[in-house]
Amino acid sequence: METAPVVDLETLRRNCANCSLRQLCLPAGIVASDVERLDRVVKRRKPVARGEHLFRVGSGAARIYVAREGSFKTVACSADGEQQVIGFHLPGELIGLDALGHGQHRCDAIALENARVCEVPLEELHHVAAQVPGLQRQLLRVIGRSMGRDQDHLEMMSRRQANDRVMLFLHSLSQRFETLGQDGSAFALPMTREDIGSYLGLVIETVSRSFTKLQDDGVIAVRGRQVRLLQQRQIADAVHGHALH
């Protein structure tokens, strides 16, 4: 009995090799007919300019988004108008999962740099996923990763020392870049120091001092927004509660 041909995601006719759509599919590849089903529901959007909203708080959740290029931040606004960054989304990660439970977005999503996104209508995605069990499993994995990032954020905020928060933030980013197939030891920060401070509950001056301290101690090297982790194992130890030497 012949087996159905398997297509690696790099061969998708819409060239999704660098797109997070591969995060919606089986890592090694899926049956060609199922790839085509998924490919047909994906919508291309025009580029999203730096500072432009992808969606706003209160807008309906008819679709989820995937960043092909560029990064985004999600921002919540309190009753008194104070804004706080509550998440960052790198190329290859889903955006808009916050609205799945309530049907409306609970935050704004803003491009940190010029970006390109794909949008996936939820109704059509549900229809395809119901027919492709492998896609259902991978969607659960992706949602689980998103929940893990939320847990990481809570842990960052629980740390009393600013240096610990910044180290945990950089460690989390490193792991996320590695998950997306990129270098986790050296990367460019798409967000500003001010955004990092808002995310970590620190003022920008404290963030800058923490970066300087970590660089002076030989833990990281910083040049503009380029960051290199020089002591990855030691950073991981510190993240898990061990002293950094």
PDB file of C-alpha atoms in Angstrom:
ATOM      1  CA  MET A   1       0.000   0.000   0.000  1.00  0.00           C
ATOM      2  CA  GLU A   2       1.398   3.345  -1.034  1.00  0.00           C
ATOM      3  CA  THR A   3       1.746   6.061   1.559  1.00  0.00           C
ATOM      4  CA  ALA A   4       0.567   9.567   0.848  1.00  0.00           C
ATOM      5  CA  PRO A   5       3.367  11.959  -0.171  1.00  0.00           C
ATOM      6  CA  VAL A   6       4.734  14.114   2.596  1.00  0.00           C
ATOM      7  CA  VAL A   7       5.704  17.709   1.916  1.00  0.00           C
ATOM      8  CA  ASP A   8       8.103  19.665   4.072  1.00  0.00           C
ATOM      9  CA  LEU A   9       6.790  23.128   4.865  1.00  0.00           C
ATOM     10  CA  GLU A  10       9.729  24.705   3.050  1.00  0.00           C
ATOM     11  CA  THR A  11       8.086  23.630  -0.212  1.00  0.00           C
ATOM     12  CA  LEU A  12       4.756  25.343   0.290  1.00  0.00           C
ATOM     13  CA  ARG A  13       3.728  27.086  -2.911  1.00  0.00           C
ATOM     14  CA  ARG A  14       3.428  30.398  -1.052  1.00  0.00           C
ATOM     15  CA  ASN A  15       6.996  30.067   0.244  1.00  0.00           C
ATOM     16  CA  CYS A  16       6.364  29.957   3.994  1.00  0.00           C
ATOM     17  CA  ALA A  17       9.932  28.912   4.803  1.00  0.00           C
ATOM     18  CA  ASN A  18      10.433  31.936   7.044  1.00  0.00           C
ATOM     19  CA  CYS A  19       6.818  32.234   8.155  1.00  0.00           C
ATOM     20  CA  SER A  20       5.364  31.168  11.464  1.00  0.00           C
ATOM     21  CA  LEU A  21       2.805  29.074   9.596  1.00  0.00           C
ATOM     22  CA  ARG A  22       5.231  26.252  10.156  1.00  0.00           C
ATOM     23  CA  GLN A  23       4.377  26.727  13.847  1.00  0.00           C
ATOM     24  CA  LEU A  24       0.812  25.745  12.931  1.00  0.00           C
ATOM     25  CA  CYS A  25       1.899  22.533  11.251  1.00  0.00           C
ATOM     26  CA  LEU A  26       3.728  19.371  12.123  1.00  0.00           C
ATOM     27  CA  PRO A  27       7.439  20.118  12.546  1.00  0.00           C
ATOM     28  CA  ALA A  28       8.641  17.476  10.077  1.00  0.00           C
ATOM     29  CA  GLY A  29       5.957  17.985   7.447  1.00  0.00           C
ATOM     30  CA  ILE A  30       2.374  16.941   6.828  1.00  0.00           C
ATOM     31  CA  VAL A  31       0.494  15.187   4.060  1.00  0.00           C
ATOM     32  CA  ALA A  32       0.442  17.293   0.903  1.00  0.00           C
ATOM     33  CA  SER A  33      -3.358  17.547   0.714  1.00  0.00           C
ATOM     34  CA  ASP A  34      -3.506  18.802   4.308  1.00  0.00           C
ATOM     35  CA  VAL A  35      -0.799  21.381   3.612  1.00  0.00           C
ATOM     36  CA  GLU A  36      -2.896  22.656   0.739  1.00  0.00           C
ATOM     37  CA  ARG A  37      -5.997  22.887   2.935  1.00  0.00           C
ATOM     38  CA  LEU A  38      -4.161  25.020   5.450  1.00  0.00           C
ATOM     39  CA  ASP A  39      -2.509  27.094   2.769  1.00  0.00           C
ATOM     40  CA  ARG A  40      -5.887  27.992   1.265  1.00  0.00           C
ATOM     41  CA  VAL A  41      -7.238  29.572   4.469  1.00  0.00           C
ATOM     42  CA  VAL A  42      -4.237  31.824   5.037  1.00  0.00           C
ATOM     43  CA  LYS A  43      -4.764  35.438   4.034  1.00  0.00           C
ATOM     44  CA  ARG A  44      -1.946  37.799   3.154  1.00  0.00           C
ATOM     45  CA  ARG A  45      -2.098  41.311   4.601  1.00  0.00           C
ATOM     46  CA  LYS A  46      -0.388  44.465   3.488  1.00  0.00           C
ATOM     47  CA  PRO A  47       2.739  45.426   5.441  1.00  0.00           C
ATOM     48  CA  VAL A  48       2.223  46.845   8.929  1.00  0.00           C
ATOM     49  CA  ALA A  49       4.328  49.958   9.475  1.00  0.00           C
ATOM     50  CA  ARG A  50       6.309  50.572  12.652  1.00  0.00           C
ATOM     51  CA  GLY A  51       3.975  52.039  15.278  1.00  0.00           C
ATOM     52  CA  GLU A  52       0.827  50.913  13.448  1.00  0.00           C
ATOM     53  CA  HIS A  53      -1.857  48.916  15.263  1.00  0.00           C
ATOM     54  CA  LEU A  54      -2.533  45.369  14.132  1.00  0.00           C
ATOM     55  CA  PHE A  55      -5.642  45.344  16.328  1.00  0.00           C
ATOM     56  CA  ARG A  56      -7.041  47.390  19.197  1.00  0.00           C
ATOM     57  CA  VAL A  57      -8.570  46.517  22.543  1.00  0.00           C
ATOM     58  CA  GLY A  58     -12.251  45.668  22.177  1.00  0.00           C
ATOM     59  CA  SER A  59     -12.042  44.659  18.528  1.00  0.00           C
ATOM     60  CA  GLY A  60     -13.575  41.341  17.540  1.00  0.00           C
ATOM     61  CA  ALA A  61     -11.523  38.166  17.285  1.00  0.00           C
ATOM     62  CA  ALA A  62     -12.418  36.764  13.895  1.00  0.00           C
ATOM     63  CA  ARG A  63      -8.825  35.805  13.138  1.00  0.00           C
ATOM     64  CA  ILE A  64      -5.404  35.219  14.592  1.00  0.00           C
ATOM     65  CA  TYR A  65      -2.205  36.597  13.139  1.00  0.00           C
ATOM     66  CA  VAL A  66       1.242  35.302  12.385  1.00  0.00           C
ATOM     67  CA  ALA A  67       4.207  37.632  11.939  1.00  0.00           C
ATOM     68  CA  ARG A  68       6.184  36.719   8.830  1.00  0.00           C
ATOM     69  CA  GLU A  69       8.608  39.565   9.429  1.00  0.00           C
ATOM     70  CA  GLY A  70       8.949  42.082  12.235  1.00  0.00           C
ATOM     71  CA  SER A  71       7.951  42.023  15.894  1.00  0.00           C
ATOM     72  CA  PHE A  72       4.991  43.343  17.869  1.00  0.00           C
ATOM     73  CA  LYS A  73       4.215  44.400  21.408  1.00  0.00           C
ATOM     74  CA  THR A  74       0.883  44.032  23.158  1.00  0.00           C
ATOM     75  CA  VAL A  75      -0.192  46.865  25.427  1.00  0.00           C
ATOM     76  CA  ALA A  76      -2.925  46.971  28.079  1.00  0.00           C
ATOM     77  CA  CYS A  77      -4.497  50.174  29.333  1.00  0.00           C
ATOM     78  CA  SER A  78      -5.744  50.593  32.904  1.00  0.00           C
ATOM     79  CA  ALA A  79      -8.924  52.413  33.919  1.00  0.00           C
ATOM     80  CA  ASP A  80      -6.909  55.558  34.646  1.00  0.00           C
ATOM     81  CA  GLY A  81      -5.306  55.496  31.211  1.00  0.00           C
ATOM     82  CA  GLU A  82      -1.921  54.104  32.204  1.00  0.00           C
ATOM     83  CA  GLN A  83      -0.416  51.802  29.591  1.00  0.00           C
ATOM     84  CA  GLN A  84       1.698  48.733  30.242  1.00  0.00           C
ATOM     85  CA  VAL A  85       3.456  46.416  27.839  1.00  0.00           C
ATOM     86  CA  ILE A  86       2.239  42.902  28.605  1.00  0.00           C
ATOM     87  CA  GLY A  87       3.885  40.921  25.829  1.00  0.00           C
ATOM     88  CA  PHE A  88       6.255  40.795  22.885  1.00  0.00           C
ATOM     89  CA  HIS A  89       5.724  38.706  19.755  1.00  0.00           C
ATOM     90  CA  LEU A  90       8.654  37.710  17.570  1.00  0.00           C
ATOM     91  CA  PRO A  91       8.570  36.704  13.905  1.00  0.00           C
ATOM     92  CA  GLY A  92       7.148  33.201  13.786  1.00  0.00           C
ATOM     93  CA  GLU A  93       4.821  33.574  16.784  1.00  0.00           C
ATOM     94  CA  LEU A  94       1.042  33.823  16.887  1.00  0.00           C
ATOM     95  CA  ILE A  95      -0.605  37.114  17.816  1.00  0.00           C
ATOM     96  CA  GLY A  96      -4.164  37.555  19.026  1.00  0.00           C
ATOM     97  CA  LEU A  97      -4.673  34.513  21.236  1.00  0.00           C
ATOM     98  CA  ASP A  98      -5.840  36.858  24.019  1.00  0.00           C
ATOM     99  CA  ALA A  99      -9.264  37.132  22.388  1.00  0.00           C
ATOM    100  CA  LEU A 100     -10.036  33.436  22.072  1.00  0.00           C
ATOM    101  CA  GLY A 101     -11.788  33.195  25.429  1.00  0.00           C
ATOM    102  CA  HIS A 102     -13.882  36.362  25.283  1.00  0.00           C
ATOM    103  CA  GLY A 103     -14.330  37.035  21.585  1.00  0.00           C
ATOM    104  CA  GLN A 104     -12.694  40.463  21.886  1.00  0.00           C
ATOM    105  CA  HIS A 105      -9.124  41.607  22.138  1.00  0.00           C
ATOM    106  CA  ARG A 106      -8.092  42.689  25.618  1.00  0.00           C
ATOM    107  CA  CYS A 107      -5.076  44.674  24.477  1.00  0.00           C
ATOM    108  CA  ASP A 108      -3.593  46.609  21.573  1.00  0.00           C
ATOM    109  CA  ALA A 109      -1.021  45.014  19.273  1.00  0.00           C
ATOM    110  CA  ILE A 110       1.491  47.487  17.862  1.00  0.00           C
ATOM    111  CA  ALA A 111       4.313  46.884  15.375  1.00  0.00           C
ATOM    112  CA  LEU A 112       7.764  47.494  16.853  1.00  0.00           C
ATOM    113  CA  GLU A 113       9.263  47.661  13.381  1.00  0.00           C
ATOM    114  CA  ASN A 114       8.063  47.450   9.813  1.00  0.00           C
ATOM    115  CA  ALA A 115       6.371  44.069   9.619  1.00  0.00           C
ATOM    116  CA  ARG A 116       4.459  41.661   7.426  1.00  0.00           C
ATOM    117  CA  VAL A 117       1.780  39.391   8.798  1.00  0.00           C
ATOM    118  CA  CYS A 118      -0.523  36.638   7.660  1.00  0.00           C
ATOM    119  CA  GLU A 119      -3.997  36.357   9.099  1.00  0.00           C
ATOM    120  CA  VAL A 120      -5.833  33.106   9.647  1.00  0.00           C
ATOM    121  CA  PRO A 121      -9.648  33.301   9.936  1.00  0.00           C
ATOM    122  CA  LEU A 122     -10.623  31.333  13.029  1.00  0.00           C
ATOM    123  CA  GLU A 123     -13.738  29.747  11.567  1.00  0.00           C
ATOM    124  CA  GLU A 124     -11.821  28.361   8.612  1.00  0.00           C
ATOM    125  CA  LEU A 125      -8.915  27.291  10.827  1.00  0.00           C
ATOM    126  CA  HIS A 126     -11.307  25.388  13.102  1.00  0.00           C
ATOM    127  CA  HIS A 127     -12.802  23.664  10.056  1.00  0.00           C
ATOM    128  CA  VAL A 128      -9.403  22.558   8.758  1.00  0.00           C
ATOM    129  CA  ALA A 129      -8.156  21.543  12.217  1.00  0.00           C
ATOM    130  CA  ALA A 130     -11.230  19.354  12.712  1.00  0.00           C
ATOM    131  CA  GLN A 131     -10.160  17.354   9.669  1.00  0.00           C
ATOM    132  CA  VAL A 132      -6.428  17.309  10.378  1.00  0.00           C
ATOM    133  CA  PRO A 133      -5.659  15.837  13.832  1.00  0.00           C
ATOM    134  CA  GLY A 134      -1.980  16.701  13.527  1.00  0.00           C
ATOM    135  CA  LEU A 135      -2.869  20.354  13.139  1.00  0.00           C
ATOM    136  CA  GLN A 136      -5.038  20.209  16.256  1.00  0.00           C
ATOM    137  CA  ARG A 137      -2.125  18.855  18.262  1.00  0.00           C
ATOM    138  CA  GLN A 138       0.255  21.480  16.959  1.00  0.00           C
ATOM    139  CA  LEU A 139      -2.202  24.279  17.747  1.00  0.00           C
ATOM    140  CA  LEU A 140      -2.314  23.034  21.330  1.00  0.00           C
ATOM    141  CA  ARG A 141       1.484  23.117  21.428  1.00  0.00           C
ATOM    142  CA  VAL A 142       1.530  26.702  20.167  1.00  0.00           C
ATOM    143  CA  ILE A 143      -1.089  27.791  22.704  1.00  0.00           C
ATOM    144  CA  GLY A 144       0.911  26.025  25.397  1.00  0.00           C
ATOM    145  CA  ARG A 145       4.017  27.999  24.437  1.00  0.00           C
ATOM    146  CA  SER A 146       2.023  31.219  24.713  1.00  0.00           C
ATOM    147  CA  MET A 147       0.864  30.241  28.192  1.00  0.00           C
ATOM    148  CA  GLY A 148       4.462  29.443  29.076  1.00  0.00           C
ATOM    149  CA  ARG A 149       5.520  32.956  28.084  1.00  0.00           C
ATOM    150  CA  ASP A 150       2.828  34.381  30.341  1.00  0.00           C
ATOM    151  CA  GLN A 151       4.202  32.259  33.182  1.00  0.00           C
ATOM    152  CA  ASP A 152       7.711  33.523  32.449  1.00  0.00           C
ATOM    153  CA  HIS A 153       6.426  37.089  32.694  1.00  0.00           C
ATOM    154  CA  LEU A 154       4.888  36.425  36.092  1.00  0.00           C
ATOM    155  CA  GLU A 155       8.179  34.969  37.280  1.00  0.00           C
ATOM    156  CA  MET A 156      10.076  38.010  36.020  1.00  0.00           C
ATOM    157  CA  MET A 157       7.769  40.343  37.915  1.00  0.00           C
ATOM    158  CA  SER A 158       8.223  38.298  41.094  1.00  0.00           C
ATOM    159  CA  ARG A 159      11.974  38.904  41.171  1.00  0.00           C
ATOM    160  CA  ARG A 160      12.967  41.683  43.555  1.00  0.00           C
ATOM    161  CA  GLN A 161      16.262  42.616  41.939  1.00  0.00           C
ATOM    162  CA  ALA A 162      16.164  44.512  38.652  1.00  0.00           C
ATOM    163  CA  ASN A 163      19.214  42.629  37.351  1.00  0.00           C
ATOM    164  CA  ASP A 164      17.398  39.338  37.915  1.00  0.00           C
ATOM    165  CA  ARG A 165      14.370  40.546  35.964  1.00  0.00           C
ATOM    166  CA  VAL A 166      16.521  41.666  33.048  1.00  0.00           C
ATOM    167  CA  MET A 167      18.483  38.394  33.039  1.00  0.00           C
ATOM    168  CA  LEU A 168      15.298  36.340  33.060  1.00  0.00           C
ATOM    169  CA  PHE A 169      13.926  38.493  30.232  1.00  0.00           C
ATOM    170  CA  LEU A 170      17.045  37.951  28.102  1.00  0.00           C
ATOM    171  CA  HIS A 171      17.063  34.227  28.920  1.00  0.00           C
ATOM    172  CA  SER A 172      13.426  33.933  27.833  1.00  0.00           C
ATOM    173  CA  LEU A 173      14.125  35.781  24.578  1.00  0.00           C
ATOM    174  CA  SER A 174      17.114  33.534  23.942  1.00  0.00           C
ATOM    175  CA  GLN A 175      14.975  30.411  24.279  1.00  0.00           C
ATOM    176  CA  ARG A 176      12.292  31.844  22.017  1.00  0.00           C
ATOM    177  CA  PHE A 177      14.781  32.717  19.280  1.00  0.00           C
ATOM    178  CA  GLU A 178      16.172  29.171  19.494  1.00  0.00           C
ATOM    179  CA  THR A 179      12.655  27.720  19.210  1.00  0.00           C
ATOM    180  CA  LEU A 180      12.236  29.721  16.000  1.00  0.00           C
ATOM    181  CA  GLY A 181      15.477  28.303  14.609  1.00  0.00           C
ATOM    182  CA  GLN A 182      17.572  31.418  15.196  1.00  0.00           C
ATOM    183  CA  ASP A 183      20.706  32.134  17.215  1.00  0.00           C
ATOM    184  CA  GLY A 184      19.755  32.284  20.873  1.00  0.00           C
ATOM    185  CA  SER A 185      23.130  33.600  22.004  1.00  0.00           C
ATOM    186  CA  ALA A 186      23.189  36.783  19.911  1.00  0.00           C
ATOM    187  CA  PHE A 187      20.171  38.747  18.742  1.00  0.00           C
ATOM    188  CA  ALA A 188      18.779  42.215  18.141  1.00  0.00           C
ATOM    189  CA  LEU A 189      16.231  43.578  20.585  1.00  0.00           C
ATOM    190  CA  PRO A 190      13.275  44.882  18.562  1.00  0.00           C
ATOM    191  CA  MET A 191      11.894  46.746  21.565  1.00  0.00           C
ATOM    192  CA  THR A 192      13.151  49.905  23.269  1.00  0.00           C
ATOM    193  CA  ARG A 193      14.549  50.085  26.787  1.00  0.00           C
ATOM    194  CA  GLU A 194      11.361  51.923  27.710  1.00  0.00           C
ATOM    195  CA  ASP A 195       9.256  49.012  26.446  1.00  0.00           C
ATOM    196  CA  ILE A 196      11.410  46.567  28.405  1.00  0.00           C
ATOM    197  CA  GLY A 197      10.948  48.676  31.527  1.00  0.00           C
ATOM    198  CA  SER A 198       7.192  48.751  31.081  1.00  0.00           C
ATOM    199  CA  TYR A 199       7.142  44.976  30.629  1.00  0.00           C
ATOM    200  CA  LEU A 200       9.311  44.347  33.695  1.00  0.00           C
ATOM    201  CA  GLY A 201       7.805  47.011  35.946  1.00  0.00           C
ATOM    202  CA  LEU A 202      11.012  49.074  35.956  1.00  0.00           C
ATOM    203  CA  VAL A 203      11.791  52.661  35.008  1.00  0.00           C
ATOM    204  CA  ILE A 204      13.997  53.129  31.960  1.00  0.00           C
ATOM    205  CA  GLU A 205      16.939  54.361  34.040  1.00  0.00           C
ATOM    206  CA  THR A 206      16.917  51.137  36.055  1.00  0.00           C
ATOM    207  CA  VAL A 207      16.817  49.042  32.882  1.00  0.00           C
ATOM    208  CA  SER A 208      19.799  50.939  31.475  1.00  0.00           C
ATOM    209  CA  ARG A 209      21.752  50.497  34.714  1.00  0.00           C
ATOM    210  CA  SER A 210      20.998  46.768  34.710  1.00  0.00           C
ATOM    211  CA  PHE A 211      22.259  46.354  31.144  1.00  0.00           C
ATOM    212  CA  THR A 212      25.406  48.309  32.039  1.00  0.00           C
ATOM    213  CA  LYS A 213      25.979  46.232  35.179  1.00  0.00           C
ATOM    214  CA  LEU A 214      25.549  42.934  33.342  1.00  0.00           C
ATOM    215  CA  GLN A 215      27.930  44.108  30.634  1.00  0.00           C
ATOM    216  CA  ASP A 216      30.539  45.316  33.155  1.00  0.00           C
ATOM    217  CA  ASP A 217      30.329  41.913  34.861  1.00  0.00           C
ATOM    218  CA  GLY A 218      31.006  40.134  31.560  1.00  0.00           C
ATOM    219  CA  VAL A 219      27.604  38.463  31.492  1.00  0.00           C
ATOM    220  CA  ILE A 220      26.444  40.112  28.263  1.00  0.00           C
ATOM    221  CA  ALA A 221      27.862  42.324  25.524  1.00  0.00           C
ATOM    222  CA  VAL A 222      25.685  45.162  24.263  1.00  0.00           C
ATOM    223  CA  ARG A 223      26.063  47.351  21.204  1.00  0.00           C
ATOM    224  CA  GLY A 224      22.990  49.462  20.577  1.00  0.00           C
ATOM    225  CA  ARG A 225      20.151  46.943  20.404  1.00  0.00           C
ATOM    226  CA  GLN A 226      22.477  44.048  19.617  1.00  0.00           C
ATOM    227  CA  VAL A 227      22.914  41.730  22.595  1.00  0.00           C
ATOM    228  CA  ARG A 228      25.252  38.770  22.981  1.00  0.00           C
ATOM    229  CA  LEU A 229      24.940  36.408  25.931  1.00  0.00           C
ATOM    230  CA  LEU A 230      28.484  35.613  27.047  1.00  0.00           C
ATOM    231  CA  GLN A 231      27.638  33.364  29.987  1.00  0.00           C
ATOM    232  CA  GLN A 232      24.557  31.448  28.897  1.00  0.00           C
ATOM    233  CA  ARG A 233      24.963  28.614  31.380  1.00  0.00           C
ATOM    234  CA  GLN A 234      25.545  31.012  34.252  1.00  0.00           C
ATOM    235  CA  ILE A 235      22.521  33.061  33.201  1.00  0.00           C
ATOM    236  CA  ALA A 236      20.418  29.890  33.161  1.00  0.00           C
ATOM    237  CA  ASP A 237      21.685  29.024  36.654  1.00  0.00           C
ATOM    238  CA  ALA A 238      20.789  32.495  37.920  1.00  0.00           C
ATOM    239  CA  VAL A 239      17.357  32.256  36.338  1.00  0.00           C
ATOM    240  CA  HIS A 240      16.744  29.036  38.264  1.00  0.00           C
ATOM    241  CA  GLY A 241      17.763  30.543  41.574  1.00  0.00           C
ATOM    242  CA  HIS A 242      21.499  29.943  41.737  1.00  0.00           C
ATOM    243  CA  ALA A 243      24.006  32.705  42.349  1.00  0.00           C
ATOM    244  CA  LEU A 244      25.760  34.179  39.323  1.00  0.00           C
ATOM    245  CA  HIS A 245      29.555  34.124  39.728  1.00  0.00           C
TER     246      HIS A 245
END
